Each structure stands twice: as C-alpha cells, then as structure tokens.
Amino acid sequence: MLSSRAAWGLRRGLAVQASARKMSSMRFLIMGPPGGGKGTLSQRLVKEFGLTHFSSGDALRGHIRDDTDLGKQAKGYMDKGDLVPDELMVDMVLSHVGSVDQKTNKWLLDGFPRNVPQAEALDEQFELDLVINLDIPHEEIVERLRHRMVHPSSGRSYHAIWNPPKVEGKDDETGEDLIVRDDDKPDAVRDRLTVYEQN
C-alpha cells in the first residue's frame, strides 16, 4: 500500500511536471502486478488531475457480471488464476480507450498492457505522456489480498485491516454482502503473479 508520504510526493511530482511541461494532454498509464495497489493509486490520481479512469480488470469483471460473450470467455481464465489472452484484452481495451480519447485527452489506463504484444498494440494507437510502474514484493500482495473484500455489483473494495466496512461483511452504501473474489485467494494470487512475471 502506498504510504501517505509517498503519495504526496507522487502528486507533487506530477503536478510540477504537468505545470512545467504545460501538458496539452494527460494520457497516463499505471502498471504493476495484479493486486499491487494500482486501483488505490488510480483513485488518487483521478481525483487530483480530473482524469477519466479505465481499469481493464474492472471492465473484465463487468463483462463477467453481465454474462457477455467476452465475460464467459474471460471467466474461465480468471477462475484458474490465468491472465486473459491478448486478443481479448487488446480488442476490449483499445476500443474503449479509443472512444474515451475522442471525448477527452486526460485519461488513466490501469492494468493494461501486461506484456510486450499488448504494449506494442497500445503504442501503435496512442502516445503516452506518463507511465508509472509499481514494484511490490509478491508475498506482500498475497497477504494484502487475503483481507480484501468487494461488493460484486459496484466493485467497491474494502480491506479488513486498512479499510474495513462499517458493518462487518456488508457494503457501506447498500448493506449487501461482500465477497472475497476467487482470484484473491492465496493460491490463485500466487498463480497470477507467476504468470505475470513470465510475461
């Protein structure tokens, strides 16, 4: 988890950079291992700079929740702790980012690319202004995700130690049950991290 001091330093550094370069666009990318804190940091960056946020993981889970064709294909991989194949990810992400880019050139892409072919596909279509890469020890990620709970329909995330819900096991806004995702369980997390490192 990013410390408040580190987060302040990052915000200040980005603000100075944006001011100094007088960026006409803010096409940002955040990278790192699954469960490494990209979503948490993304929320801070979106708030600080008014970016449009796109998380490839959230989008995939949305397809699974809505039982789309893409969701059905992706679920089989995610349930086993595997990464979704490049062709599915590239089609989904680049089509969405392309539609966002037509409306605003201030966006943050989170969770994509995860390998060289995905990076090459992204580079062919967009010129990025800033890339952030998070380097987190794997066992720290396993321990962190062991305590994570999510609200399935909204994607709101809680942590039993750092960000607990007001009522144990219940979403703060709806009172509905929280779940531990199958891909957050220790064995699945280790499998995902192994696949991530191989790519």
mmCIF file of C-alpha atoms in Angstrom:
data_model
loop_
_atom_site.group_PDB
_atom_site.id
_atom_site.type_symbol
_atom_site.label_atom_id
_atom_site.label_comp_id
_atom_site.label_asym_id
_atom_site.label_seq_id
_atom_site.Cartn_x
_atom_site.Cartn_y
_atom_site.Cartn_z
ATOM 1 C CA MET A 1 0.000 0.000 0.000
ATOM 2 C CA LEU A 2 1.346 3.441 -0.929
ATOM 3 C CA SER A 3 2.288 5.496 2.147
ATOM 4 C CA SER A 4 0.769 8.959 2.559
ATOM 5 C CA ARG A 5 4.246 10.482 2.236
ATOM 6 C CA ALA A 6 4.931 8.606 -0.988
ATOM 7 C CA ALA A 7 1.503 9.532 -2.360
ATOM 8 C CA TRP A 8 2.098 13.200 -1.529
ATOM 9 C CA GLY A 9 5.476 13.064 -3.235
ATOM 10 C CA LEU A 10 3.985 11.484 -6.334
ATOM 11 C CA ARG A 11 1.150 14.026 -6.511
ATOM 12 C CA ARG A 12 3.609 16.907 -6.066
ATOM 13 C CA GLY A 13 5.967 15.467 -8.657
ATOM 14 C CA LEU A 14 3.205 15.013 -11.212
ATOM 15 C CA ALA A 15 1.824 18.493 -10.529
ATOM 16 C CA VAL A 16 5.264 20.034 -11.046
ATOM 17 C CA GLN A 17 5.770 18.008 -14.209
ATOM 18 C CA ALA A 18 2.364 18.931 -15.600
ATOM 19 C CA SER A 19 2.948 22.604 -14.829
ATOM 20 C CA ALA A 20 6.481 22.648 -16.211
ATOM 21 C CA ARG A 21 5.593 20.939 -19.459
ATOM 22 C CA LYS A 22 2.203 22.667 -19.780
ATOM 23 C CA MET A 23 0.783 19.361 -20.909
ATOM 24 C CA SER A 24 -1.796 19.676 -23.626
ATOM 25 C CA SER A 25 -2.746 16.075 -22.858
ATOM 26 C CA MET A 26 -2.542 13.740 -19.871
ATOM 27 C CA ARG A 27 -2.564 10.227 -21.247
ATOM 28 C CA PHE A 28 -1.316 8.305 -18.219
ATOM 29 C CA LEU A 29 -0.621 4.614 -17.722
ATOM 30 C CA ILE A 30 -0.172 2.787 -14.410
ATOM 31 C CA MET A 31 1.441 -0.663 -14.424
ATOM 32 C CA GLY A 32 2.324 -3.300 -11.865
ATOM 33 C CA PRO A 33 1.475 -6.809 -10.683
ATOM 34 C CA PRO A 34 -2.140 -7.844 -10.055
ATOM 35 C CA GLY A 35 -3.144 -6.779 -6.551
ATOM 36 C CA GLY A 36 -0.225 -4.348 -6.291
ATOM 37 C CA GLY A 37 -2.322 -1.275 -5.489
ATOM 38 C CA LYS A 38 -2.926 0.163 -8.954
ATOM 39 C CA GLY A 39 -6.595 0.770 -8.221
ATOM 40 C CA THR A 40 -5.909 2.609 -4.957
ATOM 41 C CA LEU A 41 -3.323 4.885 -6.527
ATOM 42 C CA SER A 42 -5.502 5.379 -9.605
ATOM 43 C CA GLN A 43 -8.324 6.759 -7.459
ATOM 44 C CA ARG A 44 -5.952 9.379 -6.048
ATOM 45 C CA LEU A 45 -4.620 10.369 -9.467
ATOM 46 C CA VAL A 46 -8.113 10.609 -10.956
ATOM 47 C CA LYS A 47 -9.190 12.920 -8.136
ATOM 48 C CA GLU A 48 -6.021 15.020 -8.266
ATOM 49 C CA PHE A 49 -5.911 15.565 -12.033
ATOM 50 C CA GLY A 50 -9.519 15.083 -13.169
ATOM 51 C CA LEU A 51 -8.649 12.074 -15.302
ATOM 52 C CA THR A 52 -11.049 9.592 -16.858
ATOM 53 C CA HIS A 53 -10.137 6.198 -15.376
ATOM 54 C CA PHE A 54 -10.292 2.887 -17.208
ATOM 55 C CA SER A 55 -9.397 -0.323 -15.379
ATOM 56 C CA SER A 56 -9.061 -3.378 -17.593
ATOM 57 C CA GLY A 57 -9.720 -5.640 -14.593
ATOM 58 C CA ASP A 58 -12.922 -3.825 -13.634
ATOM 59 C CA ALA A 59 -14.068 -3.933 -17.239
ATOM 60 C CA LEU A 60 -13.482 -7.679 -17.413
ATOM 61 C CA ARG A 61 -15.369 -8.267 -14.184
ATOM 62 C CA GLY A 62 -18.208 -6.133 -15.568
ATOM 63 C CA HIS A 63 -18.401 -8.364 -18.648
ATOM 64 C CA ILE A 64 -18.463 -11.428 -16.377
ATOM 65 C CA ARG A 65 -21.192 -9.927 -14.193
ATOM 66 C CA ASP A 66 -23.262 -9.078 -17.291
ATOM 67 C CA ASP A 67 -22.623 -12.560 -18.735
ATOM 68 C CA THR A 68 -21.418 -11.243 -22.113
ATOM 69 C CA ASP A 69 -19.610 -13.451 -24.608
ATOM 70 C CA LEU A 70 -16.314 -11.834 -23.626
ATOM 71 C CA GLY A 71 -17.180 -12.314 -19.970
ATOM 72 C CA LYS A 72 -17.852 -16.012 -20.434
ATOM 73 C CA GLN A 73 -14.523 -16.499 -22.177
ATOM 74 C CA ALA A 74 -12.600 -14.428 -19.626
ATOM 75 C CA LYS A 75 -14.169 -16.105 -16.593
ATOM 76 C CA GLY A 76 -12.657 -19.467 -17.428
ATOM 77 C CA TYR A 77 -9.168 -17.965 -17.380
ATOM 78 C CA MET A 78 -9.657 -15.735 -14.329
ATOM 79 C CA ASP A 79 -11.158 -18.524 -12.212
ATOM 80 C CA LYS A 80 -7.963 -20.520 -12.728
ATOM 81 C CA GLY A 81 -5.785 -17.516 -11.905
ATOM 82 C CA ASP A 82 -4.639 -17.209 -15.527
ATOM 83 C CA LEU A 83 -4.354 -13.976 -17.489
ATOM 84 C CA VAL A 84 -6.925 -13.349 -20.200
ATOM 85 C CA PRO A 85 -5.447 -13.922 -23.706
ATOM 86 C CA ASP A 86 -4.002 -10.950 -25.553
ATOM 87 C CA GLU A 87 -6.523 -10.877 -28.377
ATOM 88 C CA LEU A 88 -9.456 -10.497 -25.974
ATOM 89 C CA MET A 89 -7.709 -7.840 -23.883
ATOM 90 C CA VAL A 90 -6.439 -5.803 -26.837
ATOM 91 C CA ASP A 91 -9.852 -5.685 -28.540
ATOM 92 C CA MET A 92 -11.669 -4.690 -25.362
ATOM 93 C CA VAL A 93 -9.183 -2.120 -24.059
ATOM 94 C CA LEU A 94 -8.214 -0.324 -27.248
ATOM 95 C CA SER A 95 -11.791 0.026 -28.467
ATOM 96 C CA HIS A 96 -12.806 1.536 -25.139
ATOM 97 C CA VAL A 97 -9.797 3.841 -24.795
ATOM 98 C CA GLY A 98 -10.316 4.971 -28.379
ATOM 99 C CA SER A 99 -13.872 6.051 -27.600
ATOM 100 C CA VAL A 100 -12.711 7.844 -24.427
ATOM 101 C CA ASP A 101 -9.883 9.598 -26.297
ATOM 102 C CA GLN A 102 -12.369 11.090 -28.737
ATOM 103 C CA LYS A 103 -14.009 12.889 -25.794
ATOM 104 C CA THR A 104 -11.000 13.797 -23.633
ATOM 105 C CA ASN A 105 -7.212 13.563 -23.786
ATOM 106 C CA LYS A 106 -6.957 13.319 -19.993
ATOM 107 C CA TRP A 107 -7.207 9.658 -19.030
ATOM 108 C CA LEU A 108 -5.572 6.976 -16.913
ATOM 109 C CA LEU A 109 -5.240 3.410 -18.143
ATOM 110 C CA ASP A 110 -4.892 0.854 -15.342
ATOM 111 C CA GLY A 111 -3.940 -2.812 -15.701
ATOM 112 C CA PHE A 112 -3.002 -2.817 -19.376
ATOM 113 C CA PRO A 113 -0.618 -3.647 -21.026
ATOM 114 C CA ARG A 114 0.717 -6.715 -19.205
ATOM 115 C CA ASN A 115 3.163 -7.947 -21.807
ATOM 116 C CA VAL A 116 5.128 -6.828 -24.865
ATOM 117 C CA PRO A 117 2.493 -7.643 -27.532
ATOM 118 C CA GLN A 118 -0.142 -5.671 -25.597
ATOM 119 C CA ALA A 119 2.303 -2.773 -25.148
ATOM 120 C CA GLU A 120 3.085 -2.762 -28.861
ATOM 121 C CA ALA A 121 -0.624 -2.702 -29.718
ATOM 122 C CA LEU A 122 -1.157 0.252 -27.360
ATOM 123 C CA ASP A 123 1.892 2.106 -28.709
ATOM 124 C CA GLU A 124 0.600 1.817 -32.264
ATOM 125 C CA GLN A 125 -2.526 3.797 -31.367
ATOM 126 C CA PHE A 126 -1.617 6.203 -28.548
ATOM 127 C CA GLU A 127 1.298 8.363 -27.430
ATOM 128 C CA LEU A 128 1.504 8.315 -23.627
ATOM 129 C CA ASP A 129 2.564 11.313 -21.512
ATOM 130 C CA LEU A 130 3.471 9.413 -18.326
ATOM 131 C CA VAL A 131 3.975 5.778 -17.265
ATOM 132 C CA ILE A 132 4.025 4.694 -13.587
ATOM 133 C CA ASN A 133 5.346 1.213 -12.738
ATOM 134 C CA LEU A 134 4.684 -0.230 -9.258
ATOM 135 C CA ASP A 135 7.212 -2.760 -7.919
ATOM 136 C CA ILE A 136 5.663 -4.633 -4.950
ATOM 137 C CA PRO A 137 7.013 -7.837 -3.267
ATOM 138 C CA HIS A 138 4.801 -10.787 -4.160
ATOM 139 C CA GLU A 139 4.205 -12.090 -0.651
ATOM 140 C CA GLU A 140 3.117 -8.621 0.421
ATOM 141 C CA ILE A 141 0.496 -8.754 -2.324
ATOM 142 C CA VAL A 142 -0.680 -12.222 -1.234
ATOM 143 C CA GLU A 143 -1.091 -11.010 2.344
ATOM 144 C CA ARG A 144 -2.824 -7.803 1.284
ATOM 145 C CA LEU A 145 -5.392 -9.571 -0.912
ATOM 146 C CA ARG A 146 -6.089 -12.203 1.735
ATOM 147 C CA HIS A 147 -8.022 -9.495 3.610
ATOM 148 C CA ARG A 148 -9.709 -7.778 0.656
ATOM 149 C CA MET A 149 -13.497 -7.879 0.221
ATOM 150 C CA VAL A 150 -15.549 -6.471 -2.642
ATOM 151 C CA HIS A 151 -19.148 -5.512 -3.336
ATOM 152 C CA PRO A 152 -19.890 -7.531 -6.507
ATOM 153 C CA SER A 153 -22.339 -5.215 -8.264
ATOM 154 C CA SER A 154 -20.481 -1.916 -7.722
ATOM 155 C CA GLY A 155 -16.853 -3.045 -7.463
ATOM 156 C CA ARG A 156 -16.352 -1.141 -4.191
ATOM 157 C CA SER A 157 -13.398 -2.591 -2.345
ATOM 158 C CA TYR A 158 -12.721 -2.944 1.382
ATOM 159 C CA HIS A 159 -9.869 -4.292 3.451
ATOM 160 C CA ALA A 160 -10.420 -5.995 6.799
ATOM 161 C CA ILE A 161 -7.443 -4.177 8.354
ATOM 162 C CA TRP A 162 -6.851 -0.922 6.443
ATOM 163 C CA ASN A 163 -10.322 -0.027 5.150
ATOM 164 C CA PRO A 164 -12.971 -2.121 6.913
ATOM 165 C CA PRO A 165 -16.690 -1.718 6.176
ATOM 166 C CA LYS A 166 -18.828 -0.048 8.846
ATOM 167 C CA VAL A 167 -20.651 -3.342 9.395
ATOM 168 C CA GLU A 168 -18.556 -6.491 9.079
ATOM 169 C CA GLY A 169 -19.153 -8.265 5.771
ATOM 170 C CA LYS A 170 -21.613 -5.629 4.472
ATOM 171 C CA ASP A 171 -21.292 -2.886 1.851
ATOM 172 C CA ASP A 172 -21.414 0.605 3.395
ATOM 173 C CA GLU A 173 -23.853 2.019 0.840
ATOM 174 C CA THR A 174 -26.260 -0.848 0.169
ATOM 175 C CA GLY A 175 -25.861 -3.173 3.161
ATOM 176 C CA GLU A 176 -25.434 -6.063 0.737
ATOM 177 C CA ASP A 177 -22.994 -8.902 1.347
ATOM 178 C CA LEU A 178 -19.322 -8.500 0.499
ATOM 179 C CA ILE A 179 -17.357 -11.350 -1.032
ATOM 180 C CA VAL A 180 -13.745 -12.489 -1.322
ATOM 181 C CA ARG A 181 -13.092 -12.977 -5.023
ATOM 182 C CA ASP A 182 -11.836 -16.405 -6.069
ATOM 183 C CA ASP A 183 -8.824 -14.777 -7.746
ATOM 184 C CA ASP A 184 -7.920 -13.037 -4.438
ATOM 185 C CA LYS A 185 -7.388 -16.319 -2.596
ATOM 186 C CA PRO A 186 -3.695 -17.040 -1.849
ATOM 187 C CA ASP A 187 -3.120 -19.918 -4.279
ATOM 188 C CA ALA A 188 -4.834 -18.081 -7.144
ATOM 189 C CA VAL A 189 -2.902 -14.879 -6.348
ATOM 190 C CA ARG A 190 0.427 -16.725 -6.444
ATOM 191 C CA ASP A 191 -0.559 -18.314 -9.756
ATOM 192 C CA ARG A 192 -1.489 -14.907 -11.218
ATOM 193 C CA LEU A 193 1.796 -13.396 -10.050
ATOM 194 C CA THR A 194 3.774 -16.264 -11.582
ATOM 195 C CA VAL A 195 2.013 -15.795 -14.922
ATOM 196 C CA TYR A 196 2.526 -12.023 -14.682
ATOM 197 C CA GLU A 197 6.288 -12.419 -14.170
ATOM 198 C CA GLN A 198 6.519 -14.833 -17.104
ATOM 199 C CA ASN A 199 5.032 -12.197 -19.393
#
